[in-house]
Coordinates of C-alpha atoms and ligand atoms in Angstrom, one line a residue:
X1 CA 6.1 -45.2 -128.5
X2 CA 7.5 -48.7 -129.8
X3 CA 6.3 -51.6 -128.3
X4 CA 8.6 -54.4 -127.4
X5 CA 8.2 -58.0 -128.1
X6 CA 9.2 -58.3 -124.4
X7 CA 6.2 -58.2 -121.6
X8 CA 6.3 -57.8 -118.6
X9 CA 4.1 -59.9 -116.1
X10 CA 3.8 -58.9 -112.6
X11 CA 2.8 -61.9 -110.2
X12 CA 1.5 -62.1 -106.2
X13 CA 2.6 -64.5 -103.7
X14 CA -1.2 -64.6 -102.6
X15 CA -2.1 -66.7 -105.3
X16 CA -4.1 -63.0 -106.8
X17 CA -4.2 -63.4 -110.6
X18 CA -0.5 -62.0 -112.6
X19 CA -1.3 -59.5 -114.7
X20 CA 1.0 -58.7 -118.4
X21 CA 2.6 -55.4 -118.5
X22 CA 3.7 -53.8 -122.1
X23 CA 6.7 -52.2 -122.5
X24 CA 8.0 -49.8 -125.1
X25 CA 10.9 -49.0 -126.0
X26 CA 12.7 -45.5 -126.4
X27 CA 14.8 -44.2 -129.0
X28 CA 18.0 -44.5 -126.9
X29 CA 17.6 -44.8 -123.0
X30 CA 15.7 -47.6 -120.5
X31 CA 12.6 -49.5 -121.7
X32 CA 9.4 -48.7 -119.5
X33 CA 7.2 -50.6 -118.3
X34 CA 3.5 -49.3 -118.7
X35 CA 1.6 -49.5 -115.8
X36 CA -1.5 -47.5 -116.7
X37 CA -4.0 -50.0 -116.4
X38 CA -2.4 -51.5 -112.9
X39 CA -5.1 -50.0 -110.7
X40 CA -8.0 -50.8 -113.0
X41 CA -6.7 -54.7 -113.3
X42 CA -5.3 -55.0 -110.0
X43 CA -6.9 -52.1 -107.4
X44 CA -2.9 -51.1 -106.5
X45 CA -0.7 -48.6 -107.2
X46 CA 3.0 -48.1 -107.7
X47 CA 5.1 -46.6 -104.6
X48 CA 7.7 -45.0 -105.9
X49 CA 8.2 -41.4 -103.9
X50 CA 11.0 -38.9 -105.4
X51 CA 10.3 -41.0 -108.7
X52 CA 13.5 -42.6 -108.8
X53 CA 11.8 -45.3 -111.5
X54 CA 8.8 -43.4 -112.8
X55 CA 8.7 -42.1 -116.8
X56 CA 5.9 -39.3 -116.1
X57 CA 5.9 -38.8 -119.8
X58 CA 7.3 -39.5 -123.3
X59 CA 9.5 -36.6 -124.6
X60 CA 11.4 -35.7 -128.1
X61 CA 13.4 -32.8 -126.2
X62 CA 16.0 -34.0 -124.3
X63 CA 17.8 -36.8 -123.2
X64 CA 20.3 -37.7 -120.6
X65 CA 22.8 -40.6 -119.7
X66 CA 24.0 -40.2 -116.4
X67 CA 26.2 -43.0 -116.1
X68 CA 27.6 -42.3 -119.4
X69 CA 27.6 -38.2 -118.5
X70 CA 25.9 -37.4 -121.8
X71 CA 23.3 -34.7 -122.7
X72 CA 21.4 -34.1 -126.1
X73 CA 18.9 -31.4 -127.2
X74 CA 16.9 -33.2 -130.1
X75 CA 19.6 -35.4 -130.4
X76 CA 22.4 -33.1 -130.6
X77 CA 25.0 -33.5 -128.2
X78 CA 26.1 -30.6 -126.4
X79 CA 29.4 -29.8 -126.2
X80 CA 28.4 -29.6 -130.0
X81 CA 25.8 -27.4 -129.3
X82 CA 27.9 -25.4 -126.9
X83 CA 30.3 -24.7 -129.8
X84 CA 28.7 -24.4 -132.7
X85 CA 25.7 -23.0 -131.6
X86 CA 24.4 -19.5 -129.8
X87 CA 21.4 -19.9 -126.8
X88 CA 18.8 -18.7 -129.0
X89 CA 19.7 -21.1 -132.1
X90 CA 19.4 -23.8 -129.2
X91 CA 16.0 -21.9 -128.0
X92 CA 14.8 -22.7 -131.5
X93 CA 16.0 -25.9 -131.6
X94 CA 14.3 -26.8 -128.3
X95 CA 10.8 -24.9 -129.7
X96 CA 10.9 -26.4 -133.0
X97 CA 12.7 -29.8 -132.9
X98 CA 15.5 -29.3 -135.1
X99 CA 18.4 -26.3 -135.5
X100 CA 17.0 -23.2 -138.3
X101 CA 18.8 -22.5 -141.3
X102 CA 19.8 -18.7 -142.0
X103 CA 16.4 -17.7 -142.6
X104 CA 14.5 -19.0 -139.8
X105 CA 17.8 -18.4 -137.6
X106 CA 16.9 -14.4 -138.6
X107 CA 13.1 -14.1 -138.1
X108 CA 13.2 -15.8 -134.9
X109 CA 16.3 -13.8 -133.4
X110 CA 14.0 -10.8 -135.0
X111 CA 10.8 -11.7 -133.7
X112 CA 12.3 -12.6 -129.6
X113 CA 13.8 -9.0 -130.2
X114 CA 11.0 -7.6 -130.5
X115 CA 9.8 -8.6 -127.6
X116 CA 12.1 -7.6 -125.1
X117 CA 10.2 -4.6 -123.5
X118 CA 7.7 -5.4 -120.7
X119 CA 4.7 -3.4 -120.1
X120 CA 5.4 -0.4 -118.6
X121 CA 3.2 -0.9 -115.8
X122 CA 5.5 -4.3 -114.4
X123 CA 7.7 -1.2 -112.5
X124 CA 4.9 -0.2 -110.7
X125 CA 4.2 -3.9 -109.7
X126 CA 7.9 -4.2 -108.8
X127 CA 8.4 -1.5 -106.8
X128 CA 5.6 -3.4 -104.3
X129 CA 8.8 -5.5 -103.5
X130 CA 11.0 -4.5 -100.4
X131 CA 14.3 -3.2 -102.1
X132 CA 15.6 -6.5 -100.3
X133 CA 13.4 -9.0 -101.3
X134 CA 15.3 -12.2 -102.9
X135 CA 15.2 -12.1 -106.9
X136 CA 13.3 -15.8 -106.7
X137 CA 10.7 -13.5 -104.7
X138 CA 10.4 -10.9 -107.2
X139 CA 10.6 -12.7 -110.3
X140 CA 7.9 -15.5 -109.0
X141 CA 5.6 -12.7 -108.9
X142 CA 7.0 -11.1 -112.4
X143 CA 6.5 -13.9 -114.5
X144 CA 3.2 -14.9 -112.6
X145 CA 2.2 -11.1 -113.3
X146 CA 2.7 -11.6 -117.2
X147 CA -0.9 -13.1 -116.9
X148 CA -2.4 -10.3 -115.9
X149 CA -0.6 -8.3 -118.6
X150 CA -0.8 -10.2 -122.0
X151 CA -4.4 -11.4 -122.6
X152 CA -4.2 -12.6 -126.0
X153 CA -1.7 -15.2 -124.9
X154 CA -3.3 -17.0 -122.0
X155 CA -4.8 -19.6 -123.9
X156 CA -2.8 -22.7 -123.3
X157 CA -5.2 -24.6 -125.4
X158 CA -4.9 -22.2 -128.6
X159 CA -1.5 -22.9 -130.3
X160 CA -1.3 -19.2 -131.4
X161 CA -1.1 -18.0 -127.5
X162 CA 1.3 -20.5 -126.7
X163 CA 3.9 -19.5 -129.8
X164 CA 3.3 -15.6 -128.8
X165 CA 3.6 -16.6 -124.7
X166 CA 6.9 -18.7 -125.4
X167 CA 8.7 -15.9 -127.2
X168 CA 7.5 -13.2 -125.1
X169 CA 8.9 -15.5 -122.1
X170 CA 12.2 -15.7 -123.7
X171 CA 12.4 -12.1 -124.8
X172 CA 11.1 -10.8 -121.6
X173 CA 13.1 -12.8 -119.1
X174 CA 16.6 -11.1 -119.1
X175 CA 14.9 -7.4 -118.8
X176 CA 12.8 -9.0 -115.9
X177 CA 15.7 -10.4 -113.8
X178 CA 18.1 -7.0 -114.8
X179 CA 15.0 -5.4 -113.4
X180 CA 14.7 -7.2 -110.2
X181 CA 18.9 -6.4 -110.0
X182 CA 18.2 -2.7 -110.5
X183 CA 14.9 -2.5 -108.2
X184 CA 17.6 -4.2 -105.5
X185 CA 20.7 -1.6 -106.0
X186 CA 18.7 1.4 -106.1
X187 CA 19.3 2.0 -110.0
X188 CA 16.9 3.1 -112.8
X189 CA 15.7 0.2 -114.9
X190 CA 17.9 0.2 -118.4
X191 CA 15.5 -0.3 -121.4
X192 CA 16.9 -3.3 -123.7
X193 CA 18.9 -2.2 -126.6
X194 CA 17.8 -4.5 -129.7
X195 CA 21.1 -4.3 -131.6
X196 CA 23.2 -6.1 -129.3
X197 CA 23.0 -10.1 -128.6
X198 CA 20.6 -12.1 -125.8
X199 CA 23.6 -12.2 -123.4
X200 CA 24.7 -8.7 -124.3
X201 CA 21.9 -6.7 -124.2
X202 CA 21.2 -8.5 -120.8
X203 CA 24.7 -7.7 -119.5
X204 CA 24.0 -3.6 -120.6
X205 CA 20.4 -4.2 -118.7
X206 CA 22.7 -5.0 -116.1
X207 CA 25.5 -2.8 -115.5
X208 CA 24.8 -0.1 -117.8
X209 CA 23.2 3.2 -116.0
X210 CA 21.7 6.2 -117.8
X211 CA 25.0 7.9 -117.3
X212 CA 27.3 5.4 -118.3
X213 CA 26.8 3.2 -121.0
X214 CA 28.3 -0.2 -120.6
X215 CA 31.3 -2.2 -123.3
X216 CA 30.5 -5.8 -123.7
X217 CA 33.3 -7.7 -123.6
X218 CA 33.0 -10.8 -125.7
X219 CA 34.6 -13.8 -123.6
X220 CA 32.1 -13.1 -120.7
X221 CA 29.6 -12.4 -123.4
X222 CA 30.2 -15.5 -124.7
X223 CA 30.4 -17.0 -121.2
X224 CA 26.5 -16.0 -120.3
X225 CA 25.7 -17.6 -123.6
X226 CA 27.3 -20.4 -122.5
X227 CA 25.7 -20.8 -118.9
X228 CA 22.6 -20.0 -121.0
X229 CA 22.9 -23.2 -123.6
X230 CA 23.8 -25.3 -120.8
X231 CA 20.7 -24.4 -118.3
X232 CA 18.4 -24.3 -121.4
X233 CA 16.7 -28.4 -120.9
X234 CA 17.3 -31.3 -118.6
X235 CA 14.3 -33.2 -119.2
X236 CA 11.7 -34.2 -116.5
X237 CA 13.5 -32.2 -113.6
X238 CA 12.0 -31.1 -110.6
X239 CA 11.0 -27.8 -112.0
X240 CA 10.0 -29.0 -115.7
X241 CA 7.8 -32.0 -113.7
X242 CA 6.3 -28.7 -111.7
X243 CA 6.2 -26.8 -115.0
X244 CA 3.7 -30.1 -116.9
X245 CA 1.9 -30.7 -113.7
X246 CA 0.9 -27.1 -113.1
X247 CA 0.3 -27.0 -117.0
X248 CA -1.5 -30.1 -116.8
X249 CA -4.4 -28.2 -114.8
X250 CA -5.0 -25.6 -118.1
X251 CA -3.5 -23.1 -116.2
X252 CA -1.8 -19.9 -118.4
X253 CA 1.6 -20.5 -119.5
X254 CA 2.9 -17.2 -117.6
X255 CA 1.4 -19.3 -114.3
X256 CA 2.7 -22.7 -114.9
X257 CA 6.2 -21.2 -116.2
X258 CA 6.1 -19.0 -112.4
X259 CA 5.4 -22.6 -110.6
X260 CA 8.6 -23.4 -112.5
X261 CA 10.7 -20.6 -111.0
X262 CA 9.6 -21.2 -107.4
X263 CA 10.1 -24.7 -107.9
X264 CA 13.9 -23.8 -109.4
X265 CA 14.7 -21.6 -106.1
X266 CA 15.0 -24.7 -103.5
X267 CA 19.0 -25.2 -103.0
X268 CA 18.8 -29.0 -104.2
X269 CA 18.1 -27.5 -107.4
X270 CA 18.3 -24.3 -109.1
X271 CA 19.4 -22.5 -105.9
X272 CA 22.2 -24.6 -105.8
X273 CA 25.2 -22.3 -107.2
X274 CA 24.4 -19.6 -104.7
X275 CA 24.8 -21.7 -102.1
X276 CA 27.4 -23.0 -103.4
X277 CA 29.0 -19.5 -103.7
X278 CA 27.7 -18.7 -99.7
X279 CA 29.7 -22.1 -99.0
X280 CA 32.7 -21.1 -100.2
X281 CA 32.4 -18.0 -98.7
X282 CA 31.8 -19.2 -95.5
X283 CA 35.0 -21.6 -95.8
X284 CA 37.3 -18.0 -96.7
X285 CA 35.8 -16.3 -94.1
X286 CA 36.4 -18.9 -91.2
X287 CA 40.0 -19.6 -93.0
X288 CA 40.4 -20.1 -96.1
X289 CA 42.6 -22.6 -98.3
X290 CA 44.1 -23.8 -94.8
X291 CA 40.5 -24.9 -93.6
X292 CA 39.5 -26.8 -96.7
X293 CA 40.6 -30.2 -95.0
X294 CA 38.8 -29.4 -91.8
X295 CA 35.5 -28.4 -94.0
X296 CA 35.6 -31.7 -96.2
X297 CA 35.9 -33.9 -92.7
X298 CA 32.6 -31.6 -91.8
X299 CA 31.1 -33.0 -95.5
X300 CA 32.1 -36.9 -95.0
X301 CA 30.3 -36.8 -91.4
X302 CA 26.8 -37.7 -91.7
X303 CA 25.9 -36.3 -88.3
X304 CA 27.1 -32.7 -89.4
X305 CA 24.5 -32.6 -91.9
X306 CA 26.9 -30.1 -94.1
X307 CA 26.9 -30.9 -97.7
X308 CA 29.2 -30.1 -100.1
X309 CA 27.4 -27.7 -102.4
X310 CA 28.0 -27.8 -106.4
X311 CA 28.9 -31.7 -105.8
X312 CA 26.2 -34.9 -106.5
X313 CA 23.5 -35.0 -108.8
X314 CA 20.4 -36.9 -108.8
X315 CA 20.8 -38.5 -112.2
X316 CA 24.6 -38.1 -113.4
X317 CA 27.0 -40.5 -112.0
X318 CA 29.7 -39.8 -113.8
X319 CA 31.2 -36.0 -114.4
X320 CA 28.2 -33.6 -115.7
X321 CA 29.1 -32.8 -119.8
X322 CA 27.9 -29.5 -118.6
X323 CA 30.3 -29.0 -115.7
X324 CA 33.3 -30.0 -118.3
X325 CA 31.9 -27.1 -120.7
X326 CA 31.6 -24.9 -118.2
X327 CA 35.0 -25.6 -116.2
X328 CA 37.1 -24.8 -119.4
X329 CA 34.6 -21.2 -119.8
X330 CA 35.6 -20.2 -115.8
X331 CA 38.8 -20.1 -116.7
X332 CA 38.7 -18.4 -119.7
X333 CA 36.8 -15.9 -117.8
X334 CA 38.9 -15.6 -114.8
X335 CA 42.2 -15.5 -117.3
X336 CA 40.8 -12.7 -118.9
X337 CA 39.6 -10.6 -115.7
X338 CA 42.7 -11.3 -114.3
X339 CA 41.2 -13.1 -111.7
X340 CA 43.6 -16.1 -111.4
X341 CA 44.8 -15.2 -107.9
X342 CA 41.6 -14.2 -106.5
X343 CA 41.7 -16.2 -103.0
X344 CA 38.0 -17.5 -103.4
X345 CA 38.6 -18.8 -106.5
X346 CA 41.6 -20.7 -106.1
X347 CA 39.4 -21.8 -103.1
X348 CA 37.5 -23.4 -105.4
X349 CA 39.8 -25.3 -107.5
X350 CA 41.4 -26.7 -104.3
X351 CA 38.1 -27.7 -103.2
X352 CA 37.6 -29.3 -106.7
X353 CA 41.4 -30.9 -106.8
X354 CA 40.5 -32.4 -102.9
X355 CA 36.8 -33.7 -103.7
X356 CA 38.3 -35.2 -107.5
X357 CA 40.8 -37.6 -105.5
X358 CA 38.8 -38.6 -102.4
X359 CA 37.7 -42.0 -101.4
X360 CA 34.3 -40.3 -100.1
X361 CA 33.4 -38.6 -103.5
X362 CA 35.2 -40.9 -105.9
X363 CA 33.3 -43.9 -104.0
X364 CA 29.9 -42.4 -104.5
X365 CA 30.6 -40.7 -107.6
X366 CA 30.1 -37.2 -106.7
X367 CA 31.6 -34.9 -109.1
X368 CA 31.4 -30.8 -109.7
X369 CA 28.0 -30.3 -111.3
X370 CA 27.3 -27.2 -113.8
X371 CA 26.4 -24.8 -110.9
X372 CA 29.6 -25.1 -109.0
X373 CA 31.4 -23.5 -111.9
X374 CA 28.8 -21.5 -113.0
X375 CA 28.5 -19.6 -109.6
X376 CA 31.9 -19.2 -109.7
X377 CA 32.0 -17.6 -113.5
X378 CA 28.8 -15.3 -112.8
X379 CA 30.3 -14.2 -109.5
X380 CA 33.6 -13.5 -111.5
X381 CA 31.5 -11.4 -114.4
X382 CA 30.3 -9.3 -111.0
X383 CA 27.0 -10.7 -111.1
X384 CA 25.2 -10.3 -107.3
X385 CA 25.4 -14.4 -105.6
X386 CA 21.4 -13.9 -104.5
X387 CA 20.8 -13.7 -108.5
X388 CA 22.1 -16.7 -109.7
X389 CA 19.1 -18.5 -109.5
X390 CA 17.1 -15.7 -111.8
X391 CA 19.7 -16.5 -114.2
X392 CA 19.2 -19.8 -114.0
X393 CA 15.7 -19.6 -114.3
X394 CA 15.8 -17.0 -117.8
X395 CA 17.8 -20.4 -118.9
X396 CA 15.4 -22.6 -117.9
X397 CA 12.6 -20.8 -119.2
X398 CA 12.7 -22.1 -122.6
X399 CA 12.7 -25.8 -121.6
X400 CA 9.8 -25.2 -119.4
X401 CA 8.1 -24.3 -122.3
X402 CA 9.4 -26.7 -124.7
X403 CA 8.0 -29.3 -122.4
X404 CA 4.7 -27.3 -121.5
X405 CA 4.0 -27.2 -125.1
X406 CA 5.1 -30.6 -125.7
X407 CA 2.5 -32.1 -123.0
X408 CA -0.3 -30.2 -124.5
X409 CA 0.3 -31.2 -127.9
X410 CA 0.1 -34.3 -126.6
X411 CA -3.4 -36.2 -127.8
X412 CA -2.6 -38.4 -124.8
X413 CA -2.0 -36.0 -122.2
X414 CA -3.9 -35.6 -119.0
X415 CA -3.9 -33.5 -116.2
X416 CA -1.5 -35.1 -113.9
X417 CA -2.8 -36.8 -110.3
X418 CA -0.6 -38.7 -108.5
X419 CA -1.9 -41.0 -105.9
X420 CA -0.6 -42.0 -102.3
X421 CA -0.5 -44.7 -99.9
X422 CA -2.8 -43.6 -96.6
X423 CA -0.4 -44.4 -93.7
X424 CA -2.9 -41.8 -91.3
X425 CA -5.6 -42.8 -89.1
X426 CA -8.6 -44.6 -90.5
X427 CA -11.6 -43.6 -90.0
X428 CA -12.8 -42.0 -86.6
X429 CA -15.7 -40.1 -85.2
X430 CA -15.4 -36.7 -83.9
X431 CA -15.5 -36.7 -80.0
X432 CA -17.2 -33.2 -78.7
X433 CA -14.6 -31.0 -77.4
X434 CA -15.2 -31.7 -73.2
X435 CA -14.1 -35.3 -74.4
X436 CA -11.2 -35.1 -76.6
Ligands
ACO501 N1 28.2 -33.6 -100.4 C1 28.4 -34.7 -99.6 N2 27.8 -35.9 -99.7 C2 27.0 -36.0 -100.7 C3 26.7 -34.9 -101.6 C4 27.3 -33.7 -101.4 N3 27.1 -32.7 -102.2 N4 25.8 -35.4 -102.5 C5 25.5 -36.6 -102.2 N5 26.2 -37.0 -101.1 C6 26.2 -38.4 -100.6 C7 25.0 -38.7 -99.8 O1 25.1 -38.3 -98.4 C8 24.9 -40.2 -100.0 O2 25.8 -40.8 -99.1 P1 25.5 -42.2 -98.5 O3 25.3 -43.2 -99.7 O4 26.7 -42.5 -97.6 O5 24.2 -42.1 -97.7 C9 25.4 -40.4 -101.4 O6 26.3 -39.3 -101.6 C10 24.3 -40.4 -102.4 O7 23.6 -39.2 -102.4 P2 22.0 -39.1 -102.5 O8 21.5 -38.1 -101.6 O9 21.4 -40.4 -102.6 O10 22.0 -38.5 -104.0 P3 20.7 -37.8 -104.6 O11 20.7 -38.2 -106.0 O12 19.5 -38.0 -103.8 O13 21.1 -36.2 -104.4 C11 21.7 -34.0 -104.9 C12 21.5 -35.4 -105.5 C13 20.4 -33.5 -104.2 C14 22.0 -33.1 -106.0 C15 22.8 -34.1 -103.9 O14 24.0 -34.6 -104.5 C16 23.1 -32.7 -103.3 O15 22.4 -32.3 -102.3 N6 24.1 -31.9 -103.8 C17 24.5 -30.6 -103.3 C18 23.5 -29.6 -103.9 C19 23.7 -29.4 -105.3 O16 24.8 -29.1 -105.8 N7 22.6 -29.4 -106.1 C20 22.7 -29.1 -107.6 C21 22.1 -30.2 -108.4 S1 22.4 -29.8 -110.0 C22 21.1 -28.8 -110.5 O17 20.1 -28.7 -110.0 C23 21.4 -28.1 -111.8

């Protein structure tokens, strides 16, 4: 961290002593102030609930200016990333810090392929599940269940076990979630098949069956790739900051990485494209098109408490770099299905057109974020609404690591404690029961 010439000093109308804060400077991005010795110098603490102006850590992975709508891996933007680039060249550019070259582009597409089998005892631990058990369920207890599975990779403390437990992750996330899928229709699992791509050979885990094998096309192939680049980092997020804190503890990476997935299934976050999707079902069902206008007066009353799903994020003020990417993917994908016409669909885009020109959302700057597209593209591919989130999560998974990693490399790092301000009773004595 730089420090800055600039300090700042924090005074008290009391008359208490000021105290002198550093502050250090990023490479691009708001200066923080460092507040670590506050409570030693000053016996207070910072309030600052939903950490609207709290840096937990300092990060080389990812970076994002909301107002500006701008995302970087490593400092690569990522509509470059998005075109240049396939999701596991941007897993290894998230692991390792900078994009590989032909040869390391080769061993590590190798070495995640060889990966991609679990144990063949994870069926028997699946089929514990109810056949309709939410994927979030099932795959909170997969990855959890990787512990008890691979030993030698437990270790978060040995740097060997975390390089073997972050590809096994991202090998062995698509043929968990196309398990979970399988386990939910009644199917027989599909083994992955090591000559296609990441996206395809999840796709064929998908919708192939022993008795009919399954074409991938390329433009949805391409598609999942997409959704995959764009899901893959988004820095301290609610699920990464669950990832390090769980992490923090020197819990195994399999554990800390489940934290993450529970953490990603709340519909303010990573749940947020299926609901989206059960929003605009709703809407068709009770209507369609024609009810759009009633729905949005539902949205701008604060006493309906209905939201506008796949609108608003916490830190982008401005339109989401992913959402653009992944607006011009769902219609590539809807031209090529022939899906143009499909009245949920063109739901959506009038939904979009309405939201893009009105005073409420243009006001608060509330535009479509990544998952309002991408629910529509995964739901357009024929992907099941209630697993959208899994797929967001096999996405996520590399980031979570990335970070994990990156906090216990860390020489500075901690386990994380947050403190509170008591607002509860002060101390009382017990009253025996005839009294109370
Ligand atoms: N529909 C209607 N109004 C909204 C929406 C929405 N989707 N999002 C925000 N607003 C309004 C709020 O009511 C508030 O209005 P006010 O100023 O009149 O009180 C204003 O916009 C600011 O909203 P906040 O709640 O302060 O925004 P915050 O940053 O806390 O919330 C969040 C962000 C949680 C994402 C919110 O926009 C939301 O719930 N969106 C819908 C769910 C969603 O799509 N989540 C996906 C996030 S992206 C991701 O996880 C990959």
């Amino acid at each position: 961290m730089t420090p800055s010439d600039v300090k700042a000093t924090l005074s008290f109308s009391d008359g208490s002593a000021s105290m002198d804060l550093p502050i250090y400077k990023g490479t691009i991005g708001p200066d923080v102030i460092d507040i670590r010795k506050l409570y030693a110098q000053t016996g207070k603490f910072t309030y600052d609930p939903g950490f609207l102006s709290t840096s937990s850590c300092n990060s080389t992975i990812t970076y994002i200016d909301g107002d500006k709508g701008e995302l970087l891996y490593r400092g690569y933007p990522i509509e470059q990333l998005a075109v240049n680039c396939d999701y596991l060249d941007t897993c290894y550019l998230l692991l390792y810090g900078d994009l590989p070259n032909e040869s390391q582009r080769q061993d590590f597409h190798a070495r995640v392929t060889n990966h991609t089998m679990v144990n063949e005892q994870m069926q028997f631990f699946l089929r514990g599940f109810r056949r309709d058990a939410h994927p979030m369920a099932i795959m909170t207890g997969l990855v959890g269940a990787l512990s008890a599975f691979y030993h030698d990779s437990t270790d978060i403390n040995n740097p060997q076990h975390r390089e073997i437990a972050a590809i096994r992750l991202i090998a062995k996330m698509p043929t968990l979630v196309a398990m979970a899928y399988k386990y939910s229709a009644g199917q027989p699992y599909m083994y992955p098949k090591n000559d296609l791509s990441y996206a395809g050979n999840f796709m064929r885990m998908m919708f192939a069956t022993p008795c009919e094998d399954y074409k991938v096309n390329p433009v949805i192939e391409r598609a999942l790739d997409r959704i995959f680049i764009l899901h893959a980092d988004h820095e301290q997020n609610a699920s990464t900051s669950t990832v390090r804190l769980c992490g923090s503890s020197g819990t195994n990476p399999f554990a800390a990485i489940a934290a993450g997935v529970a953490c990603l299934w709340g519909p303010a976050h990573g749940g947020a494209n299926e609901a989206c999707l059960n929003m605009l079902e709703e809407i068709q069902a009770n209507g369609g098109v024609a009810k759009v206008g009633e729905f949005m007066e539902k949205v701008k009353d604060k006493n309906s408490g209905v939201k506008l799903m796949g609108f608003g994020h916490r830190v982008y003020k401005n339109y989401d770099p992913r959402a653009k990417l992944m607006r011009e993917t769902c219609h590539e994908v809807l031209n090529e299905l022939g899906l143009q016409n499909d009245p949920l669909f063109k739901l959506a885009m009038e939904l979009e057109k309405i939201a893009l020109e009105d005073d409420y959302f243009v006001a608060r700057k509330l535009y479509p974020n990544v998952d309002f597209y991408s629910g529509i593209v995964q739901r357009a591919i024929g992907i099941p609404v209630q697993l959208f989130t899994a797929i967001f999560a096999l996405a996520r998974t590399v980031g979570w690591i990335a970070q994990l990693n990156e906090m216990i490399a860390d020489p500075e790092y901690k386990i994380g404690r947050p403190r509170q301000l008591y607002v509860g009773a002060a101390q009382r004595d017990v009253k025996p029961l005839s009294e109370r």
